[in-house]
Short mmCIF file of N, CA and C in Angstrom, two decimals:
data_model
loop_
_atom_site.label_atom_id
_atom_site.label_comp_id
_atom_site.label_asym_id
_atom_site.label_seq_id
_atom_site.Cartn_x
_atom_site.Cartn_y
_atom_site.Cartn_z
N MET F 80 51.07 -114.80 -18.63
CA MET F 80 51.41 -115.65 -19.75
C MET F 80 52.73 -115.18 -20.32
N ARG F 81 53.61 -116.10 -20.58
CA ARG F 81 54.91 -115.75 -21.15
C ARG F 81 55.01 -116.23 -22.60
N ASN F 82 55.92 -115.61 -23.33
CA ASN F 82 56.23 -116.00 -24.71
C ASN F 82 55.01 -115.97 -25.61
N VAL F 83 54.23 -114.91 -25.49
CA VAL F 83 53.04 -114.76 -26.32
C VAL F 83 53.45 -114.58 -27.78
N GLY F 84 54.41 -113.69 -28.03
CA GLY F 84 55.00 -113.55 -29.36
C GLY F 84 54.14 -112.89 -30.41
N GLU F 85 53.04 -112.28 -30.03
CA GLU F 85 52.17 -111.62 -31.01
C GLU F 85 52.65 -110.20 -31.28
N PRO F 86 52.58 -109.75 -32.55
CA PRO F 86 53.02 -108.38 -32.87
C PRO F 86 52.07 -107.34 -32.29
N ILE F 87 52.63 -106.17 -32.01
CA ILE F 87 51.83 -105.06 -31.48
C ILE F 87 52.49 -103.76 -31.90
N GLU F 88 51.71 -102.70 -31.94
CA GLU F 88 52.23 -101.38 -32.29
C GLU F 88 51.81 -100.39 -31.21
N LEU F 89 52.79 -99.73 -30.62
CA LEU F 89 52.53 -98.70 -29.62
C LEU F 89 52.45 -97.36 -30.33
N ARG F 90 51.50 -96.54 -29.89
CA ARG F 90 51.37 -95.21 -30.49
C ARG F 90 51.49 -94.16 -29.39
N LEU F 91 52.28 -93.13 -29.66
CA LEU F 91 52.37 -92.01 -28.73
C LEU F 91 52.58 -90.72 -29.50
N VAL F 92 52.34 -89.64 -28.83
CA VAL F 92 52.59 -88.31 -29.41
C VAL F 92 53.68 -87.68 -28.56
N GLN F 93 54.76 -87.27 -29.24
CA GLN F 93 55.87 -86.63 -28.55
C GLN F 93 56.30 -85.41 -29.34
N ASP F 94 56.38 -84.28 -28.66
CA ASP F 94 56.73 -83.01 -29.31
C ASP F 94 55.84 -82.74 -30.52
N GLY F 95 54.54 -83.08 -30.39
CA GLY F 95 53.58 -82.84 -31.46
C GLY F 95 53.64 -83.82 -32.62
N LYS F 96 54.53 -84.80 -32.53
CA LYS F 96 54.67 -85.78 -33.61
C LYS F 96 54.10 -87.12 -33.17
N LYS F 97 53.35 -87.75 -34.07
CA LYS F 97 52.84 -89.09 -33.80
C LYS F 97 53.94 -90.11 -34.11
N ILE F 98 54.15 -91.01 -33.17
CA ILE F 98 55.19 -92.02 -33.33
C ILE F 98 54.55 -93.40 -33.15
N SER F 99 54.84 -94.31 -34.07
CA SER F 99 54.40 -95.70 -33.96
C SER F 99 55.63 -96.56 -33.72
N ILE F 100 55.54 -97.41 -32.70
CA ILE F 100 56.67 -98.24 -32.32
C ILE F 100 56.27 -99.71 -32.41
N PRO F 101 56.91 -100.49 -33.30
CA PRO F 101 56.56 -101.91 -33.43
C PRO F 101 57.22 -102.75 -32.34
N GLY F 102 56.56 -103.83 -31.98
CA GLY F 102 57.12 -104.74 -30.99
C GLY F 102 56.40 -106.06 -30.98
N PHE F 103 56.77 -106.91 -30.01
CA PHE F 103 56.14 -108.22 -29.84
C PHE F 103 55.79 -108.40 -28.38
N ILE F 104 54.57 -108.88 -28.12
CA ILE F 104 54.13 -109.15 -26.76
C ILE F 104 54.87 -110.38 -26.26
N MET F 105 55.54 -110.25 -25.12
CA MET F 105 56.25 -111.39 -24.54
C MET F 105 55.55 -111.89 -23.28
N ASN F 106 54.98 -111.00 -22.50
CA ASN F 106 54.24 -111.34 -21.29
C ASN F 106 52.94 -110.56 -21.31
N LEU F 107 51.88 -111.19 -20.84
CA LEU F 107 50.58 -110.53 -20.83
C LEU F 107 49.80 -110.92 -19.59
N SER F 108 49.24 -109.92 -18.93
CA SER F 108 48.35 -110.16 -17.81
C SER F 108 47.25 -109.11 -17.88
N ALA F 109 46.25 -109.25 -17.03
CA ALA F 109 45.16 -108.27 -17.04
C ALA F 109 45.64 -106.89 -16.59
N GLY F 110 46.80 -106.83 -15.93
CA GLY F 110 47.32 -105.55 -15.45
C GLY F 110 48.26 -104.85 -16.41
N GLY F 111 48.79 -105.58 -17.38
CA GLY F 111 49.72 -104.96 -18.31
C GLY F 111 50.43 -105.99 -19.16
N MET F 112 51.54 -105.57 -19.75
CA MET F 112 52.27 -106.48 -20.63
C MET F 112 53.74 -106.11 -20.70
N GLY F 113 54.52 -107.11 -21.05
CA GLY F 113 55.93 -106.91 -21.35
C GLY F 113 56.11 -107.13 -22.84
N ILE F 114 56.79 -106.23 -23.48
CA ILE F 114 57.02 -106.38 -24.92
C ILE F 114 58.48 -106.14 -25.25
N VAL F 115 58.87 -106.65 -26.39
CA VAL F 115 60.18 -106.35 -26.96
C VAL F 115 59.92 -105.36 -28.09
N VAL F 116 60.56 -104.21 -27.99
CA VAL F 116 60.47 -103.17 -29.01
C VAL F 116 61.68 -103.30 -29.92
N LEU F 117 61.44 -103.34 -31.21
CA LEU F 117 62.51 -103.47 -32.19
C LEU F 117 62.75 -102.13 -32.87
N GLY F 118 63.98 -101.71 -32.90
CA GLY F 118 64.32 -100.45 -33.56
C GLY F 118 64.99 -99.48 -32.60
N ASN F 119 65.44 -98.38 -33.14
CA ASN F 119 66.17 -97.36 -32.38
C ASN F 119 65.19 -96.41 -31.71
N TYR F 120 64.49 -96.88 -30.67
CA TYR F 120 63.48 -96.08 -30.01
C TYR F 120 63.86 -95.68 -28.59
N GLY F 121 65.09 -95.91 -28.19
CA GLY F 121 65.52 -95.58 -26.84
C GLY F 121 65.29 -94.12 -26.48
N HIS F 122 65.39 -93.24 -27.45
CA HIS F 122 65.24 -91.81 -27.18
C HIS F 122 63.79 -91.40 -26.92
N VAL F 123 62.80 -92.24 -27.25
CA VAL F 123 61.40 -91.90 -27.00
C VAL F 123 60.77 -92.74 -25.89
N LEU F 124 61.52 -93.72 -25.37
CA LEU F 124 60.99 -94.59 -24.33
C LEU F 124 61.37 -94.05 -22.96
N HIS F 125 60.49 -93.29 -22.37
CA HIS F 125 60.74 -92.67 -21.07
C HIS F 125 59.71 -93.15 -20.06
N LEU F 126 60.17 -93.49 -18.86
CA LEU F 126 59.25 -93.92 -17.82
C LEU F 126 58.14 -92.90 -17.65
N GLY F 127 56.93 -93.40 -17.53
CA GLY F 127 55.78 -92.53 -17.37
C GLY F 127 55.10 -92.17 -18.67
N ASN F 128 55.76 -92.41 -19.83
CA ASN F 128 55.11 -92.15 -21.11
C ASN F 128 53.77 -92.87 -21.17
N SER F 129 52.79 -92.23 -21.77
CA SER F 129 51.50 -92.87 -22.01
C SER F 129 51.44 -93.32 -23.46
N PHE F 130 50.88 -94.50 -23.65
CA PHE F 130 50.76 -95.08 -24.99
C PHE F 130 49.31 -95.46 -25.23
N ASP F 131 48.95 -95.52 -26.49
CA ASP F 131 47.67 -96.02 -26.93
C ASP F 131 47.98 -97.21 -27.84
N LEU F 132 47.22 -98.29 -27.69
CA LEU F 132 47.47 -99.44 -28.55
C LEU F 132 46.17 -100.17 -28.84
N ASP F 133 46.19 -100.92 -29.91
CA ASP F 133 45.10 -101.83 -30.24
C ASP F 133 45.60 -103.22 -29.90
N LEU F 134 44.91 -103.86 -28.98
CA LEU F 134 45.27 -105.20 -28.55
C LEU F 134 44.52 -106.19 -29.41
N LYS F 135 45.25 -106.92 -30.26
CA LYS F 135 44.62 -107.86 -31.18
C LYS F 135 45.25 -109.23 -31.02
N LEU F 136 44.46 -110.13 -30.46
CA LEU F 136 44.85 -111.52 -30.31
C LEU F 136 43.68 -112.36 -30.83
N PRO F 137 43.92 -113.62 -31.19
CA PRO F 137 42.78 -114.44 -31.61
C PRO F 137 41.69 -114.43 -30.54
N LYS F 138 40.47 -114.21 -30.96
CA LYS F 138 39.28 -114.16 -30.09
C LYS F 138 39.31 -113.00 -29.11
N LEU F 139 40.21 -112.03 -29.31
CA LEU F 139 40.29 -110.88 -28.43
C LEU F 139 40.79 -109.68 -29.22
N SER F 140 39.98 -108.64 -29.23
CA SER F 140 40.37 -107.42 -29.92
C SER F 140 39.82 -106.24 -29.15
N SER F 141 40.66 -105.30 -28.85
CA SER F 141 40.24 -104.10 -28.14
C SER F 141 41.02 -102.90 -28.68
N HIS F 142 40.29 -101.89 -29.08
CA HIS F 142 40.92 -100.69 -29.62
C HIS F 142 41.13 -99.65 -28.52
N HIS F 143 42.18 -98.91 -28.66
CA HIS F 143 42.50 -97.79 -27.78
C HIS F 143 42.64 -98.19 -26.31
N VAL F 144 43.46 -99.19 -26.08
CA VAL F 144 43.85 -99.54 -24.72
C VAL F 144 44.92 -98.54 -24.32
N GLU F 145 44.75 -97.90 -23.18
CA GLU F 145 45.74 -96.92 -22.73
C GLU F 145 46.69 -97.58 -21.74
N CYS F 146 47.97 -97.23 -21.88
CA CYS F 146 49.04 -97.82 -21.06
C CYS F 146 50.00 -96.75 -20.59
N LYS F 147 50.76 -97.11 -19.56
CA LYS F 147 51.82 -96.23 -19.06
C LYS F 147 53.11 -97.05 -19.01
N LEU F 148 54.20 -96.45 -19.45
CA LEU F 148 55.49 -97.11 -19.44
C LEU F 148 56.04 -97.17 -18.02
N MET F 149 56.22 -98.41 -17.52
CA MET F 149 56.68 -98.61 -16.15
C MET F 149 58.12 -99.10 -16.08
N ARG F 150 58.62 -99.68 -17.18
CA ARG F 150 59.98 -100.23 -17.18
C ARG F 150 60.52 -100.19 -18.60
N VAL F 151 61.78 -99.85 -18.72
CA VAL F 151 62.45 -99.90 -20.02
C VAL F 151 63.91 -100.27 -19.80
N ALA F 152 64.39 -101.21 -20.58
CA ALA F 152 65.79 -101.65 -20.48
C ALA F 152 66.22 -102.22 -21.83
N GLN F 153 67.49 -102.04 -22.13
CA GLN F 153 68.02 -102.66 -23.33
C GLN F 153 67.98 -104.18 -23.16
N ALA F 154 67.60 -104.88 -24.21
CA ALA F 154 67.60 -106.33 -24.17
C ALA F 154 69.05 -106.83 -24.07
N LYS F 155 69.22 -107.98 -23.43
CA LYS F 155 70.57 -108.53 -23.23
C LYS F 155 71.30 -108.71 -24.55
N HIS F 156 70.58 -109.20 -25.56
CA HIS F 156 71.19 -109.41 -26.88
C HIS F 156 71.73 -108.09 -27.43
N ALA F 157 70.96 -107.01 -27.27
CA ALA F 157 71.39 -105.70 -27.76
C ALA F 157 72.60 -105.20 -26.98
N VAL F 158 72.61 -105.40 -25.68
CA VAL F 158 73.75 -104.96 -24.85
C VAL F 158 75.02 -105.70 -25.27
N MET F 159 74.91 -107.01 -25.46
CA MET F 159 76.07 -107.81 -25.86
C MET F 159 76.66 -107.34 -27.17
N HIS F 160 75.81 -106.87 -28.08
CA HIS F 160 76.28 -106.46 -29.40
C HIS F 160 76.36 -104.94 -29.54
N HIS F 161 76.32 -104.23 -28.40
CA HIS F 161 76.43 -102.77 -28.38
C HIS F 161 75.46 -102.13 -29.38
N SER F 162 74.23 -102.62 -29.34
CA SER F 162 73.19 -102.15 -30.26
C SER F 162 72.11 -101.42 -29.47
N ASP F 163 71.42 -100.52 -30.13
CA ASP F 163 70.27 -99.87 -29.50
C ASP F 163 69.00 -100.22 -30.27
N GLN F 164 68.96 -101.43 -30.81
CA GLN F 164 67.86 -101.84 -31.66
C GLN F 164 66.84 -102.77 -31.00
N GLU F 165 66.99 -103.06 -29.71
CA GLU F 165 66.08 -103.98 -29.04
C GLU F 165 65.92 -103.56 -27.59
N TRP F 166 64.65 -103.39 -27.16
CA TRP F 166 64.35 -102.89 -25.82
C TRP F 166 63.27 -103.74 -25.18
N TRP F 167 63.42 -104.02 -23.87
CA TRP F 167 62.37 -104.65 -23.08
C TRP F 167 61.56 -103.53 -22.46
N VAL F 168 60.24 -103.58 -22.62
CA VAL F 168 59.36 -102.53 -22.15
C VAL F 168 58.25 -103.15 -21.30
N GLY F 169 58.01 -102.57 -20.13
CA GLY F 169 56.92 -103.00 -19.27
C GLY F 169 55.83 -101.94 -19.26
N LEU F 170 54.62 -102.33 -19.63
CA LEU F 170 53.50 -101.40 -19.69
C LEU F 170 52.43 -101.79 -18.69
N LYS F 171 51.84 -100.79 -18.06
CA LYS F 171 50.71 -101.00 -17.15
C LYS F 171 49.47 -100.48 -17.85
N PHE F 172 48.41 -101.30 -17.89
CA PHE F 172 47.16 -100.82 -18.47
C PHE F 172 46.54 -99.78 -17.56
N THR F 173 46.20 -98.62 -18.11
CA THR F 173 45.55 -97.58 -17.33
C THR F 173 44.08 -97.42 -17.73
N LYS F 174 43.73 -97.90 -18.92
CA LYS F 174 42.35 -97.87 -19.36
C LYS F 174 42.13 -99.07 -20.29
N ILE F 175 41.34 -100.03 -19.81
CA ILE F 175 41.05 -101.24 -20.58
C ILE F 175 39.65 -101.71 -20.20
N LYS F 176 38.91 -102.18 -21.17
CA LYS F 176 37.55 -102.66 -20.90
C LYS F 176 37.61 -103.85 -19.94
N SER F 177 36.66 -103.90 -19.02
CA SER F 177 36.64 -104.99 -18.05
C SER F 177 36.46 -106.34 -18.74
N SER F 178 35.72 -106.40 -19.84
CA SER F 178 35.53 -107.67 -20.56
C SER F 178 36.86 -108.16 -21.15
N VAL F 179 37.70 -107.24 -21.58
CA VAL F 179 39.01 -107.60 -22.13
C VAL F 179 39.92 -108.09 -21.00
N SER F 180 39.90 -107.38 -19.89
CA SER F 180 40.69 -107.79 -18.74
C SER F 180 40.28 -109.18 -18.25
N GLU F 181 38.99 -109.44 -18.20
CA GLU F 181 38.49 -110.75 -17.78
C GLU F 181 38.93 -111.85 -18.75
N HIS F 182 38.90 -111.55 -20.05
CA HIS F 182 39.33 -112.53 -21.04
C HIS F 182 40.82 -112.84 -20.88
N ILE F 183 41.61 -111.82 -20.66
CA ILE F 183 43.05 -112.03 -20.45
C ILE F 183 43.27 -112.88 -19.20
N ASN F 184 42.51 -112.63 -18.15
CA ASN F 184 42.62 -113.46 -16.94
C ASN F 184 42.33 -114.92 -17.23
N ARG F 185 41.29 -115.20 -18.02
CA ARG F 185 40.97 -116.59 -18.37
C ARG F 185 42.09 -117.22 -19.18
N MET F 186 42.67 -116.45 -20.10
CA MET F 186 43.81 -116.96 -20.87
C MET F 186 44.98 -117.29 -19.95
N ALA F 187 45.26 -116.39 -19.01
CA ALA F 187 46.38 -116.59 -18.08
C ALA F 187 46.14 -117.79 -17.18
N GLU F 188 44.91 -117.97 -16.73
CA GLU F 188 44.59 -119.12 -15.89
C GLU F 188 44.82 -120.43 -16.64
N ASP F 189 44.33 -120.50 -17.88
CA ASP F 189 44.51 -121.72 -18.67
C ASP F 189 45.98 -121.96 -18.97
N TRP F 190 46.73 -120.89 -19.25
CA TRP F 190 48.17 -121.02 -19.50
C TRP F 190 48.85 -121.58 -18.25
N SER F 191 48.48 -121.06 -17.08
CA SER F 191 49.09 -121.51 -15.83
C SER F 191 48.74 -122.97 -15.52
N ILE F 192 47.50 -123.35 -15.74
CA ILE F 192 47.09 -124.75 -15.54
C ILE F 192 47.91 -125.66 -16.44
N CYS F 193 48.09 -125.26 -17.68
CA CYS F 193 48.88 -126.04 -18.64
C CYS F 193 50.31 -126.20 -18.14
N GLU F 194 50.93 -125.10 -17.71
CA GLU F 194 52.30 -125.16 -17.22
C GLU F 194 52.42 -126.12 -16.04
N THR F 195 51.44 -126.08 -15.15
CA THR F 195 51.45 -126.97 -13.98
C THR F 195 51.35 -128.43 -14.43
N LYS F 196 50.45 -128.71 -15.38
CA LYS F 196 50.28 -130.08 -15.88
C LYS F 196 51.57 -130.57 -16.56
N ILE F 197 52.22 -129.69 -17.30
CA ILE F 197 53.48 -130.07 -17.96
C ILE F 197 54.53 -130.41 -16.91
N GLN F 198 54.69 -129.57 -15.90
CA GLN F 198 55.69 -129.81 -14.85
C GLN F 198 55.41 -131.09 -14.08
N MET F 199 54.13 -131.42 -13.92
CA MET F 199 53.76 -132.63 -13.19
C MET F 199 53.73 -133.87 -14.10
N LYS F 200 54.03 -133.65 -15.40
CA LYS F 200 54.05 -134.73 -16.39
C LYS F 200 52.73 -135.50 -16.44
N LEU F 201 51.63 -134.74 -16.37
CA LEU F 201 50.31 -135.34 -16.43
C LEU F 201 49.91 -135.64 -17.88
N PRO F 202 49.07 -136.65 -18.09
CA PRO F 202 48.58 -136.91 -19.45
C PRO F 202 47.46 -135.93 -19.80
N ASP F 203 47.11 -135.87 -21.05
CA ASP F 203 45.97 -135.06 -21.51
C ASP F 203 46.08 -133.61 -21.05
N ILE F 204 47.18 -132.99 -21.38
CA ILE F 204 47.43 -131.62 -20.95
C ILE F 204 46.54 -130.63 -21.70
N CYS F 205 46.45 -130.79 -23.00
CA CYS F 205 45.71 -129.82 -23.82
C CYS F 205 44.22 -130.14 -23.89
N PHE F 206 43.45 -129.07 -24.01
CA PHE F 206 42.02 -129.20 -24.26
C PHE F 206 41.60 -128.05 -25.17
N ARG F 207 40.74 -128.34 -26.13
CA ARG F 207 40.39 -127.39 -27.17
C ARG F 207 39.71 -126.13 -26.62
N GLN F 208 39.06 -126.19 -25.48
CA GLN F 208 38.37 -125.03 -24.92
C GLN F 208 39.32 -124.07 -24.20
N CYS F 209 40.58 -124.39 -24.18
CA CYS F 209 41.59 -123.55 -23.54
C CYS F 209 41.56 -122.15 -24.19
N GLU F 210 41.48 -121.13 -23.36
CA GLU F 210 41.44 -119.75 -23.87
C GLU F 210 42.76 -119.33 -24.51
N TYR F 211 43.83 -120.04 -24.21
CA TYR F 211 45.16 -119.73 -24.75
C TYR F 211 45.44 -120.52 -26.04
N TRP F 212 44.59 -121.44 -26.39
CA TRP F 212 44.79 -122.40 -27.49
C TRP F 212 45.26 -121.73 -28.79
N ASP F 213 44.60 -120.68 -29.21
CA ASP F 213 44.86 -120.09 -30.52
C ASP F 213 46.24 -119.46 -30.67
N ILE F 214 46.88 -119.09 -29.58
CA ILE F 214 48.23 -118.52 -29.70
C ILE F 214 49.30 -119.43 -29.12
N CYS F 215 48.89 -120.60 -28.64
CA CYS F 215 49.82 -121.53 -28.02
C CYS F 215 50.73 -122.18 -29.06
N GLU F 216 52.01 -122.23 -28.75
CA GLU F 216 52.99 -122.91 -29.61
C GLU F 216 53.82 -123.89 -28.81
N LYS F 217 53.28 -124.36 -27.69
CA LYS F 217 54.00 -125.30 -26.85
C LYS F 217 54.11 -126.65 -27.57
N PRO F 218 55.24 -127.33 -27.41
CA PRO F 218 55.40 -128.63 -28.07
C PRO F 218 54.29 -129.63 -27.73
N VAL F 219 53.75 -129.57 -26.52
CA VAL F 219 52.69 -130.51 -26.14
C VAL F 219 51.44 -130.27 -26.97
N LYS F 220 51.16 -129.04 -27.35
CA LYS F 220 50.00 -128.75 -28.20
C LYS F 220 50.24 -129.27 -29.60
N ILE F 221 51.46 -129.05 -30.08
CA ILE F 221 51.79 -129.53 -31.42
C ILE F 221 51.61 -131.03 -31.50
N GLN F 222 52.00 -131.76 -30.44
CA GLN F 222 51.82 -133.22 -30.41
C GLN F 222 50.33 -133.54 -30.40
N THR F 223 49.53 -132.79 -29.67
CA THR F 223 48.09 -133.02 -29.59
C THR F 223 47.45 -132.81 -30.95
N LYS F 224 47.86 -131.77 -31.67
CA LYS F 224 47.29 -131.46 -32.97
C LYS F 224 47.60 -132.54 -33.99
N SER F 225 48.78 -133.15 -33.91
CA SER F 225 49.19 -134.12 -34.92
C SER F 225 48.67 -135.52 -34.64
N GLU F 226 48.15 -135.76 -33.45
CA GLU F 226 47.66 -137.11 -33.11
C GLU F 226 46.30 -137.35 -33.68
#
């Protein structure tokens, strides 16, 4: 799923200090997530770092999901403006409840079905039982809600 846009906080311990890093979920799958980290955190974002996070989405909440940092890069916007305030981070889930992973898979499947329907210009794209419904901000959903 892309453009999730939900806030998240990464927690890690480095040199005996607890650090909380705010960000926004941009991509989510049962295997991990891509987030945008806001702030000057380049000095603590090292490949292989382990993080603990609480995954909180509508109809989905899981505490103490463990992750490993697999990718880190300055966001294009930050590079263009010579800033160190925005980072793209790729995390792999290393410990997550199977029920949470299954729920994320259902969300991703519904998101993918929706994208396919939009590309094919099919009618009746949205349905209320969609697992992605509560965080969806696609224009087609907005049209469905207002009708």
